[in-house]
Coordinates of C-alpha atoms in Angstrom, one line a residue:
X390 CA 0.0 0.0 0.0
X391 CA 1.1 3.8 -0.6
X392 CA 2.5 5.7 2.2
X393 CA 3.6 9.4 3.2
X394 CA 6.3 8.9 5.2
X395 CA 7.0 12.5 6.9
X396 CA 11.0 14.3 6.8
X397 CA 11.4 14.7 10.8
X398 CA 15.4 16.1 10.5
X399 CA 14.5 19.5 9.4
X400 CA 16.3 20.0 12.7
X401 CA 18.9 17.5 13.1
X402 CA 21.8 18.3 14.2
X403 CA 25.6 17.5 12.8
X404 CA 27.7 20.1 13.4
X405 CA 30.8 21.1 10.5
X406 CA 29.6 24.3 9.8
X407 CA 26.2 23.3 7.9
X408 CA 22.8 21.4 8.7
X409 CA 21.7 18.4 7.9
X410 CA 20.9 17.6 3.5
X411 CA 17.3 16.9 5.3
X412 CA 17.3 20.8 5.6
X413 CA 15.5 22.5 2.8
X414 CA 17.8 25.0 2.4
X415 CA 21.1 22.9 2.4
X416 CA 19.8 20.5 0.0
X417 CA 18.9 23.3 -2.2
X418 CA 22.5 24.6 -2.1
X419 CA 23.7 21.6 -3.2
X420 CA 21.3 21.5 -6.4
X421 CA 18.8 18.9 -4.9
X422 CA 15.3 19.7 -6.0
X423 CA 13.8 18.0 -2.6
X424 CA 15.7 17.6 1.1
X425 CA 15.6 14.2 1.4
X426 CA 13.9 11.7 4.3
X427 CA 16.5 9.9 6.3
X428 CA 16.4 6.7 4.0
X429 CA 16.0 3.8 7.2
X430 CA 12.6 5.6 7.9
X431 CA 11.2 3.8 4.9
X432 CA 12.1 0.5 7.0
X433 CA 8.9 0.8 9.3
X434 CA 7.1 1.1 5.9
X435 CA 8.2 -2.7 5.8
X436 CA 7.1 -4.0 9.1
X437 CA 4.0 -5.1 7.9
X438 CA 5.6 -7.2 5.0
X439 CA 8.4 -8.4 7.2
X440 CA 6.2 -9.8 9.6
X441 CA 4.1 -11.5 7.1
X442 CA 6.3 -13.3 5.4
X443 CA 8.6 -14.3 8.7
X444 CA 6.7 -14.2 11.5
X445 CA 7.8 -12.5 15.1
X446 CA 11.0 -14.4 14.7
X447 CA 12.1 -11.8 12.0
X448 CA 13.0 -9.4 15.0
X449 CA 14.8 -11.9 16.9
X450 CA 17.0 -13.0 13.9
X451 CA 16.0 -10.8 10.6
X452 CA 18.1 -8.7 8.7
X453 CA 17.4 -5.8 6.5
X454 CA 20.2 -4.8 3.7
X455 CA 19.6 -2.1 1.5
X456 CA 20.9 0.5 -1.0
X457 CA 19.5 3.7 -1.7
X458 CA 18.7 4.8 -4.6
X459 CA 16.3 7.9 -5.5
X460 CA 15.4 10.5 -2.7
X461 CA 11.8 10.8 -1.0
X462 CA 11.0 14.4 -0.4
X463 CA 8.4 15.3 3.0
X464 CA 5.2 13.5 2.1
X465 CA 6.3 11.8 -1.1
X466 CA 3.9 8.4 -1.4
X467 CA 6.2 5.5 -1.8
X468 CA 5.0 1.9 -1.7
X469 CA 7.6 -1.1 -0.1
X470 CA 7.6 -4.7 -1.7
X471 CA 8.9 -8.1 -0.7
X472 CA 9.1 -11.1 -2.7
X473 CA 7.0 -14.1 -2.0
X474 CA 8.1 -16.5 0.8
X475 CA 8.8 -19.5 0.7
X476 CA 6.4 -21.2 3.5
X477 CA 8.2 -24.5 3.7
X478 CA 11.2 -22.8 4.9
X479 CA 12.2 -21.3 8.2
X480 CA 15.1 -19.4 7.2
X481 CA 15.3 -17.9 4.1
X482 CA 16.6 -14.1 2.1
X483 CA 14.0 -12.5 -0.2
X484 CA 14.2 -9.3 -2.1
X485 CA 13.0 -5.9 -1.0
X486 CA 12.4 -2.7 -2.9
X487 CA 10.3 0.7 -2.7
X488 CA 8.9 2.4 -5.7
X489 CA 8.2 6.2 -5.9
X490 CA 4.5 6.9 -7.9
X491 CA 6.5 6.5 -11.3
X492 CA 8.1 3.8 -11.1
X493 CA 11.3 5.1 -10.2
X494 CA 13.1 2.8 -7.1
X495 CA 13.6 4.4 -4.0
X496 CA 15.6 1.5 -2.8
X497 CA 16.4 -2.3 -3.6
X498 CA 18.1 -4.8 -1.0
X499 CA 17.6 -7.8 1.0
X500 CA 16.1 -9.1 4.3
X501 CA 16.0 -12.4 5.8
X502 CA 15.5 -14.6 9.0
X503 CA 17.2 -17.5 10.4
X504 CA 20.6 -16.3 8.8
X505 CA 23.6 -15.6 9.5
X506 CA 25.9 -13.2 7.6
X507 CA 28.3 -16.1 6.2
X508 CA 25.3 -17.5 5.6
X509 CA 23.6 -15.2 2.6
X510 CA 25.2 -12.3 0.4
X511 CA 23.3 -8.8 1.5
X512 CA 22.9 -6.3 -0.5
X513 CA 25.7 -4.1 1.8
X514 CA 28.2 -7.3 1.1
X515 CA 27.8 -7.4 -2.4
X516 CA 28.8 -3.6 -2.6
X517 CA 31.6 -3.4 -0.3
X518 CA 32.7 -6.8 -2.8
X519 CA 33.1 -4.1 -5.2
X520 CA 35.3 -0.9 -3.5
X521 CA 38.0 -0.4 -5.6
X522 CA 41.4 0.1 -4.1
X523 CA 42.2 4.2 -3.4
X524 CA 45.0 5.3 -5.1
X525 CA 47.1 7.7 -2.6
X526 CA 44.9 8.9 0.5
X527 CA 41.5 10.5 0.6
X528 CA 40.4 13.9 1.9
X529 CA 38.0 13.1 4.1
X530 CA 37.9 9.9 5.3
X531 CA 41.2 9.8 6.4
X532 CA 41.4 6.4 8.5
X533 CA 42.3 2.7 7.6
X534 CA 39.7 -0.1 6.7
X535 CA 40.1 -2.1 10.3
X536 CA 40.5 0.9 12.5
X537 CA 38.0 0.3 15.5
X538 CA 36.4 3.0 18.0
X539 CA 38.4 3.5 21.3
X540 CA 35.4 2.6 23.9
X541 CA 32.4 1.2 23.5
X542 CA 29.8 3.9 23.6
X543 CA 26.5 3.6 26.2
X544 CA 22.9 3.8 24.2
X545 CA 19.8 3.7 25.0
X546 CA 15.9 4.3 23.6
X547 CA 13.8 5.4 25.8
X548 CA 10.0 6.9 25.3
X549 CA 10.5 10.1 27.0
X550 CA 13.8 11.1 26.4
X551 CA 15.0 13.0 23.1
X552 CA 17.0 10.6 21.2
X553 CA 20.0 12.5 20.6
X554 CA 21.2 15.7 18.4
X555 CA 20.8 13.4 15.5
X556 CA 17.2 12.5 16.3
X557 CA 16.2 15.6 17.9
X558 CA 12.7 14.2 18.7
X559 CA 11.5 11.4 21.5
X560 CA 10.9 7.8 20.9
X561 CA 7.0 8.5 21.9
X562 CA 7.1 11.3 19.4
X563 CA 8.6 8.9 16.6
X564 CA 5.2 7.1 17.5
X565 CA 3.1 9.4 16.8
X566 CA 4.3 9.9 13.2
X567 CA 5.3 6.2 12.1
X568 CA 4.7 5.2 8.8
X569 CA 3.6 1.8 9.7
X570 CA 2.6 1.5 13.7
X571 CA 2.6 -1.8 15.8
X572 CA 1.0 -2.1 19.1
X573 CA 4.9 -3.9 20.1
X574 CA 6.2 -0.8 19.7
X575 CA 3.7 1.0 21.9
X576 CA 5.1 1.7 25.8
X577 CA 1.2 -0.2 27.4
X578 CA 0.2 -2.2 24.1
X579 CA 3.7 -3.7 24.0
X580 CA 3.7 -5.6 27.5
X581 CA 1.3 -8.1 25.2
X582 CA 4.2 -8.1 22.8
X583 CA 5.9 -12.2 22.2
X584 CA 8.6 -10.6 24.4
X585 CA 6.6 -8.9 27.6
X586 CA 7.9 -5.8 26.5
X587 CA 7.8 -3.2 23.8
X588 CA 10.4 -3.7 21.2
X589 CA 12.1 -0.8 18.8
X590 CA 10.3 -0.5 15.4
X591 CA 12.6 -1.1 12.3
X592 CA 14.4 2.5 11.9
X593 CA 15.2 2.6 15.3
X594 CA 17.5 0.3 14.5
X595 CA 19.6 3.2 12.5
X596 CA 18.9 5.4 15.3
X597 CA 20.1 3.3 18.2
X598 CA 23.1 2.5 16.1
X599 CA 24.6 6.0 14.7
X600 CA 25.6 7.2 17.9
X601 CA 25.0 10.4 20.9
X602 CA 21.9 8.6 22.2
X603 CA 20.8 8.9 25.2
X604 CA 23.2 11.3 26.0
X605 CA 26.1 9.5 25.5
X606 CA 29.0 11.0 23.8
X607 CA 30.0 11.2 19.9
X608 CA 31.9 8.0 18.6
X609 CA 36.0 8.7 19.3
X610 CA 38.3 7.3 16.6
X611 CA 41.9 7.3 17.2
X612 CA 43.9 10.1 15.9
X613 CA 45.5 10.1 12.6
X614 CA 49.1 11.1 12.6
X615 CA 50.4 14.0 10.7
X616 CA 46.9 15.3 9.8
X617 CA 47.2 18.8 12.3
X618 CA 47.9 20.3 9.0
X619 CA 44.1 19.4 7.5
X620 CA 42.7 19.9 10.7
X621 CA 43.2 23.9 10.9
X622 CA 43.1 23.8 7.0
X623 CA 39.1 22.9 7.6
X624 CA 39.0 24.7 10.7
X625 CA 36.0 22.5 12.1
X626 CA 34.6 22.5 8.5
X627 CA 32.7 19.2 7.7
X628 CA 31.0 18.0 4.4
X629 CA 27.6 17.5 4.1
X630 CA 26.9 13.9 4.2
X631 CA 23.9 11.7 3.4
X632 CA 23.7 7.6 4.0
X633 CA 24.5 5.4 0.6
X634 CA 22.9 2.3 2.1
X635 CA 22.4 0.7 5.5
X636 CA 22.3 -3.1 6.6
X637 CA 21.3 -4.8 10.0
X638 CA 21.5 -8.2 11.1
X639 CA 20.0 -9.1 14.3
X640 CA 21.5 -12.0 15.9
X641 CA 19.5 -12.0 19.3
X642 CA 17.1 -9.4 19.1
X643 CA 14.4 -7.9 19.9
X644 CA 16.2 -4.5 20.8
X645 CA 13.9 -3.4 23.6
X646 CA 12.8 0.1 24.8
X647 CA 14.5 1.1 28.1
X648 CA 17.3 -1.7 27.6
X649 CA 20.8 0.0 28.2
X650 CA 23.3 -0.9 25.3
X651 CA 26.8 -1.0 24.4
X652 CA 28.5 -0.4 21.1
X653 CA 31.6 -0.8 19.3
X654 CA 32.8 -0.2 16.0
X655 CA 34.9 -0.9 13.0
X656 CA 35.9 0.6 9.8
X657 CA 34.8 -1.9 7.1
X658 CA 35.9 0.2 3.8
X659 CA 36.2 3.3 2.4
X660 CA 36.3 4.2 -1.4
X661 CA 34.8 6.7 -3.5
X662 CA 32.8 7.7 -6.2
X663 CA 33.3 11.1 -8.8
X664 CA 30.7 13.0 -6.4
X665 CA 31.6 11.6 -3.0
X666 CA 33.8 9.7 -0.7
X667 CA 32.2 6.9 1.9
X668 CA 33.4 4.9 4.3
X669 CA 31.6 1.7 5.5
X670 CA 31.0 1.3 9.4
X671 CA 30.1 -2.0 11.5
X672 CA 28.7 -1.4 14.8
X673 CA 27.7 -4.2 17.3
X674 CA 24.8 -3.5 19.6
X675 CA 26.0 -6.0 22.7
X676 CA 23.6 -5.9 25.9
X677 CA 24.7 -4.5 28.8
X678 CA 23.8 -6.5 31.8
X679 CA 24.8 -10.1 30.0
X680 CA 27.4 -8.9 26.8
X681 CA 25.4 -10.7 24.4
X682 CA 25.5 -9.9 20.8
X683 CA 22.2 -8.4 19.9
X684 CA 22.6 -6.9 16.6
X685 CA 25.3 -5.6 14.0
X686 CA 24.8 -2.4 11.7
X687 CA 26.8 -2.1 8.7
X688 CA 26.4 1.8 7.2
X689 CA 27.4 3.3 3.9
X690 CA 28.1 7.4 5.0
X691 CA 28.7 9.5 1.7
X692 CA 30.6 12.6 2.0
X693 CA 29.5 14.9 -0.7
X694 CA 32.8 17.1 -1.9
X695 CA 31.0 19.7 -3.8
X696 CA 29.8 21.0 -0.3
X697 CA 32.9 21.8 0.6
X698 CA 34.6 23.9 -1.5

């Protein structure tokens, strides 16, 4: 079915000098006809689909791998698909898309249940496959594929709380404004969820994931040596960035509202295009309390270098 799915980062936050490409006038600047919707909101749009075709189980061990391709503007209809299952099997990958009113794909990928990443070929392994080596060193992303954060950073979701300077809005307010709601996600419906408990709708996966949540700090990187110099060249000065595609596996999920997490990180790739350079993060969402593995993200970040100039 056909969907509005609403642009709530008019405000967000990001720091470098600029807002967000999700504000009107930056993406305007940079010769975008639309500001765009933060591209894992269209993964709520799936839930329905996703729990059709796998059952509850999908947000204990689903996965969601995609690749963006055409920008939604506020409001834009959109409608998600997902192939036919397969109802003899328990664990199985099937193909996902979104279609704008034209035709035109808003995004293409894969999701699962029952897999493991060694297990299937996602539509974020398939393109990291592909980087091609960088001659000499990049501009902007300036560290090694295999550097990893320095500390595992706290994160948490909770209902009344604003999310973080990326998210500036609260988890109840996300509610309100979902493209596709479930009474799991709601803070009373959700105690009758499979789990007791409410559980965090698709695209807070993203959220939970991308860091300063909660309060908690920005992710720290070690330093790269001999780069004072670009540091006062830039003089805090950060390109606009926007995400190229986004993938999560959930190895023991739900990820539950209220839980306190821990994540860690590692550079995975980085590469570029004629228009941007990207890097490829893996985070891994481990619980608290126990250490368990919960969930992995693996995020495509594009650094657009005609917005710095």
């Amino acid at each position: 079915e056909w969907r509005r799915p609403p642009n709530d980062l008019q405000a967000q936050t990001v720091g470098g000098g600029h807002k967000a490409i999700h504000d009107d006038a930056t993406a305007a600047k940079l010769g975008l006809s639309l500001a765009p919707i933060h591209g894992t909101v269209h993964w709520s749009q799936l839930t329905p689909l996703l729990l059709e075709a796998f059952g509850s189980a999908w947000f204990e061990t689903g996965s969601i791998s995609v690749h963006f391709v055409n920008m939604v503007g506020h409001l834009q209809p959109v409608c998600a698909f997902l192939a036919k299952p397969d109802p003899s099997k328990r664990a199985q990958q099937l193909d996902v898309w979104m279609e704008h009113l034209d035709g035109r794909v808003v995004l293409e990928g894969t999701a699962s249940v029952g897999l493991k990443p060694n297990e299937m070929v996602t539509m974020a392994q398939s393109k990291i496959a592909l980087i091609k080596p960088v001659k000499g060193r990049l501009l902007f992303e300036r560290k090694a594929a295999g550097t990893k954060s320095l500390e595992p950073e706290p994160a948490k979701i909770e209902f009344d709380q604003v999310i973080g300077p990326l998210f500036p809005f609260t988890h109840r307010r996300k509610l309100k404004i979902i493209t596709e709601f479930s009474p799991w996600f709601d803070e009373q419906a959700g105690k009758n969820s499979p789990w007791g408990r409410p559980i965090l709708p698709p695209e807070s996966f993203n959220q939970i994931m991308l860091g300063a949540v909660g309060g908690a700090p920005y992710v720290r990187w070690p330093d790269v040596p001999g780069d004072e110099w670009l540091h006062q060249a830039l003089g805090g000065r950060t390109p606009v960035g926007l995400f190229g595609g986004c993938e999560v596996v959930l190895h023991s999920g739900p990820i539950f509202v209220g839980e306190e997490y821990l994540c860690t990180r590692e550079l995975v790739g980085v590469g570029e295009t004629p228009k941007a350079e990207f890097r490829w993060t893996r985070t891994y969402l481990h619980e608290r309390r126990s250490g368990k593995l919960v969930a992995e993200m693996t995020l495509q970040e594009m650094q657009l270098k005609s917005s710095l100039q």
